[in-house]
PDB file of C-alpha atoms in Angstrom:
ATOM      1  CA  MET A1149      90.807  95.532 117.133  1.00 66.00           C
ATOM      2  CA  ASP A1150      90.469  92.476 119.169  1.00 67.00           C
ATOM      3  CA  GLY A1151      93.811  91.884 120.639  1.00 62.00           C
ATOM      4  CA  GLY A1152      93.429  88.713 122.178  1.00 70.00           C
ATOM      5  CA  ALA A1153      92.287  87.072 118.744  1.00 81.00           C
ATOM      6  CA  GLY A1154      93.995  89.759 116.550  1.00 88.00           C
ATOM      7  CA  THR A1155      90.881  90.458 114.603  1.00 90.00           C
ATOM      8  CA  LEU A1156      89.787  93.700 112.941  1.00 92.00           C
ATOM      9  CA  SER A1157      86.002  95.543 112.785  1.00 92.00           C
ATOM     10  CA  LEU A1158      84.885  98.767 111.642  1.00 91.00           C
ATOM     11  CA  SER A1159      82.207 100.519 113.425  1.00 91.00           C
ATOM     12  CA  VAL A1160      80.817 104.410 112.643  1.00 91.00           C
ATOM     13  CA  HIS A1161      79.534 106.799 115.075  1.00 90.00           C
ATOM     14  CA  ARG A1162      78.157 110.149 114.313  1.00 88.00           C
ATOM     15  CA  GLY A1163      77.440 112.239 117.601  1.00 89.00           C
ATOM     16  CA  ASP A1164      75.652 109.740 119.516  1.00 93.00           C
ATOM     17  CA  ALA A1165      74.186 107.744 116.775  1.00 93.00           C
ATOM     18  CA  THR A1166      75.693 104.410 115.627  1.00 92.00           C
ATOM     19  CA  VAL A1167      75.541 104.550 111.876  1.00 88.00           C
ATOM     20  CA  LEU A1168      77.338 100.946 111.417  1.00 88.00           C
ATOM     21  CA  GLU A1169      77.635  98.387 113.984  1.00 90.00           C
ATOM     22  CA  PRO A1170      81.147  96.690 114.201  1.00 89.00           C
ATOM     23  CA  SER A1171      81.557  94.910 111.076  1.00 92.00           C
ATOM     24  CA  PRO A1172      84.706  92.214 110.376  1.00 93.00           C
ATOM     25  CA  LEU A1173      87.324  93.257 108.321  1.00 93.00           C
ATOM     26  CA  GLY A1174      90.346  91.357 106.552  1.00 92.00           C
ATOM     27  CA  VAL A1175      91.304  89.281 103.504  1.00 91.00           C
ATOM     28  CA  VAL A1176      93.068  85.909 102.589  1.00 90.00           C
ATOM     29  CA  ALA A1177      95.564  86.161  99.965  1.00 83.00           C
ATOM     30  CA  ASP A1178      97.465  83.694  98.392  1.00 75.00           C
ATOM     31  CA  ASP A1179      99.214  81.713 101.627  1.00 77.00           C
ATOM     32  CA  ALA A1180      98.112  84.651 104.087  1.00 86.00           C
ATOM     33  CA  ASP A1181      95.320  84.634 106.218  1.00 89.00           C
ATOM     34  CA  LEU A1182      95.059  88.253 107.152  1.00 91.00           C
ATOM     35  CA  THR A1183      91.538  87.861 109.114  1.00 92.00           C
ATOM     36  CA  SER A1184      93.086  87.185 112.392  1.00 92.00           C
ATOM     37  CA  GLY A1185      96.539  86.937 114.452  1.00 92.00           C
ATOM     38  CA  LEU A1186      97.115  90.243 113.295  1.00 94.00           C
ATOM     39  CA  ARG A1187      99.360  92.737 115.322  1.00 94.00           C
ATOM     40  CA  LEU A1188      99.388  96.527 115.006  1.00 95.00           C
ATOM     41  CA  LEU A1189     102.497  97.800 113.713  1.00 96.00           C
ATOM     42  CA  GLU A1190     101.919 101.425 113.185  1.00 96.00           C
ATOM     43  CA  ARG A1191      99.190 104.026 112.764  1.00 97.00           C
ATOM     44  CA  THR A1192      99.598 107.454 110.791  1.00 98.00           C
ATOM     45  CA  ASP A1193      96.985 110.000 110.551  1.00 98.00           C
ATOM     46  CA  SER A1194      96.689 112.663 107.664  1.00 97.00           C
ATOM     47  CA  PRO A1195      94.440 115.296 106.439  1.00 97.00           C
ATOM     48  CA  VAL A1196      93.607 114.593 102.522  1.00 96.00           C
ATOM     49  CA  SER A1197      92.100 117.110 100.239  1.00 95.00           C
ATOM     50  CA  GLU A1198      91.025 116.013  96.577  1.00 92.00           C
ATOM     51  CA  SER A1199      89.476 117.919  93.708  1.00 94.00           C
ATOM     52  CA  TYR A1200      87.517 116.525  90.590  1.00 92.00           C
ATOM     53  CA  THR A1201      85.103 117.861  87.881  1.00 93.00           C
ATOM     54  CA  ALA A1202      81.789 116.518  88.160  1.00 89.00           C
ATOM     55  CA  VAL A1203      79.951 115.643  84.816  1.00 91.00           C
ATOM     56  CA  ALA A1204      76.585 116.987  86.104  1.00 88.00           C
ATOM     57  CA  GLY A1205      75.487 119.601  88.828  1.00 85.00           C
ATOM     58  CA  LYS A1206      75.622 123.473  89.209  1.00 88.00           C
ATOM     59  CA  GLN A1207      79.185 123.254  90.661  1.00 88.00           C
ATOM     60  CA  ARG A1208      81.260 121.160  88.302  1.00 89.00           C
ATOM     61  CA  GLU A1209      84.540 121.912  90.103  1.00 92.00           C
ATOM     62  CA  ARG A1210      84.483 120.109  93.546  1.00 89.00           C
ATOM     63  CA  THR A1211      86.738 119.554  96.613  1.00 90.00           C
ATOM     64  CA  VAL A1212      86.378 117.383  99.298  1.00 89.00           C
ATOM     65  CA  ALA A1213      88.381 117.272 102.618  1.00 94.00           C
ATOM     66  CA  MET A1214      89.037 114.292 104.403  1.00 95.00           C
ATOM     67  CA  GLN A1215      91.027 112.764 107.296  1.00 97.00           C
ATOM     68  CA  GLU A1216      92.802 109.637 106.536  1.00 97.00           C
ATOM     69  CA  SER A1217      94.228 106.874 108.855  1.00 97.00           C
ATOM     70  CA  ARG A1218      96.593 103.879 107.522  1.00 97.00           C
ATOM     71  CA  PHE A1219      96.907 101.382 110.163  1.00 96.00           C
ATOM     72  CA  ALA A1220      99.923  98.548 109.157  1.00 95.00           C
ATOM     73  CA  PHE A1221      99.443  95.196 110.557  1.00 94.00           C
ATOM     74  CA  GLU A1222     101.579  92.129 110.262  1.00 93.00           C
ATOM     75  CA  GLY A1223      99.811  88.737 110.086  1.00 90.00           C
ATOM     76  CA  ALA A1224     100.863  85.555 112.317  1.00 82.00           C
ATOM     77  CA  ASN A1225     103.115  84.220 109.489  1.00 82.00           C
ATOM     78  CA  GLY A1226     104.582  87.751 108.930  1.00 87.00           C
ATOM     79  CA  ALA A1227     102.711  88.755 106.032  1.00 88.00           C
ATOM     80  CA  ARG A1228     101.822  92.545 105.934  1.00 90.00           C
ATOM     81  CA  MET A1229      98.317  94.230 105.472  1.00 91.00           C
ATOM     82  CA  ASP A1230      97.516  98.040 105.524  1.00 93.00           C
ATOM     83  CA  LEU A1231      94.120  99.504 106.225  1.00 95.00           C
ATOM     84  CA  VAL A1232      93.465 102.741 105.053  1.00 96.00           C
ATOM     85  CA  VAL A1233      90.217 104.418 106.201  1.00 96.00           C
ATOM     86  CA  ARG A1234      88.866 107.914 104.875  1.00 96.00           C
ATOM     87  CA  VAL A1235      86.212 109.818 106.860  1.00 94.00           C
ATOM     88  CA  ALA A1236      84.686 112.920 105.489  1.00 93.00           C
ATOM     89  CA  ASP A1237      81.419 114.760 106.230  1.00 89.00           C
ATOM     90  CA  ASP A1238      79.378 112.694 104.012  1.00 87.00           C
ATOM     91  CA  GLY A1239      80.816 109.192 104.826  1.00 90.00           C
ATOM     92  CA  VAL A1240      83.314 106.504 105.587  1.00 93.00           C
ATOM     93  CA  ALA A1241      85.688 104.363 102.926  1.00 93.00           C
ATOM     94  CA  TYR A1242      88.187 101.701 103.687  1.00 94.00           C
ATOM     95  CA  ARG A1243      90.715  99.861 101.422  1.00 93.00           C
ATOM     96  CA  TYR A1244      93.074  97.187 101.928  1.00 92.00           C
ATOM     97  CA  VAL A1245      96.921  97.554 100.835  1.00 91.00           C
ATOM     98  CA  LEU A1246      98.976  94.576 100.471  1.00 86.00           C
ATOM     99  CA  PRO A1247     102.362  96.293 100.208  1.00 69.00           C
ATOM    100  CA  GLU A1248     105.071  93.545 100.435  1.00 59.00           C
ATOM    101  CA  ALA A1249     102.863  90.615  99.349  1.00 53.00           C
ATOM    102  CA  ASP A1250     103.838  90.936  95.640  1.00 56.00           C
ATOM    103  CA  PRO A1251     107.826  91.644  95.506  1.00 61.00           C
ATOM    104  CA  ASP A1252     108.233  90.361  91.817  1.00 66.00           C
ATOM    105  CA  GLY A1253     104.960  92.083  90.417  1.00 64.00           C
ATOM    106  CA  ASP A1254     103.147  89.029  89.246  1.00 68.00           C
ATOM    107  CA  GLY A1255     100.144  90.264  91.301  1.00 67.00           C
ATOM    108  CA  VAL A1256      98.291  88.826  94.560  1.00 73.00           C
ATOM    109  CA  ALA A1257      95.434  86.572  94.455  1.00 76.00           C
ATOM    110  CA  VAL A1258      92.966  87.600  97.063  1.00 82.00           C
ATOM    111  CA  SER A1259      90.565  84.388  97.384  1.00 84.00           C
ATOM    112  CA  ARG A1260      88.117  85.950  99.977  1.00 86.00           C
ATOM    113  CA  GLU A1261      87.417  88.949 101.978  1.00 86.00           C
ATOM    114  CA  SER A1262      85.870  88.716 105.013  1.00 84.00           C
ATOM    115  CA  SER A1263      84.169  92.192 105.307  1.00 81.00           C
ATOM    116  CA  GLY A1264      80.705  92.492 105.991  1.00 77.00           C
ATOM    117  CA  THR A1265      78.102  92.749 108.831  1.00 54.00           C
ATOM    118  CA  THR A1266      77.476  90.726 111.678  1.00 51.00           C
TER     119      THR A1266
END
């Protein structure tokens, strides 16, 4: 996180090698711009284990172990966004969660995602 601008980026390293150069993160949803002016509220880390059945392959029943980090952010206008990042032996994934953006259950319109490469 760039503390001065409140912007987010994601980079991935494996050992000494850079797998993904810093890439911007964030979304613009309804009236909330969650691409800058963000402030970190909380970080939680936890192990995750999921099992699933594959449709093909020698080993149909599979289990994957991951490490999950959830970062809670607040935008300049008080809007909230969580960034959930999961890391496993074979990759990295992330998703956005807009926890308080839709109190009446009508859905949240995301007009733009700033995720990408620089």
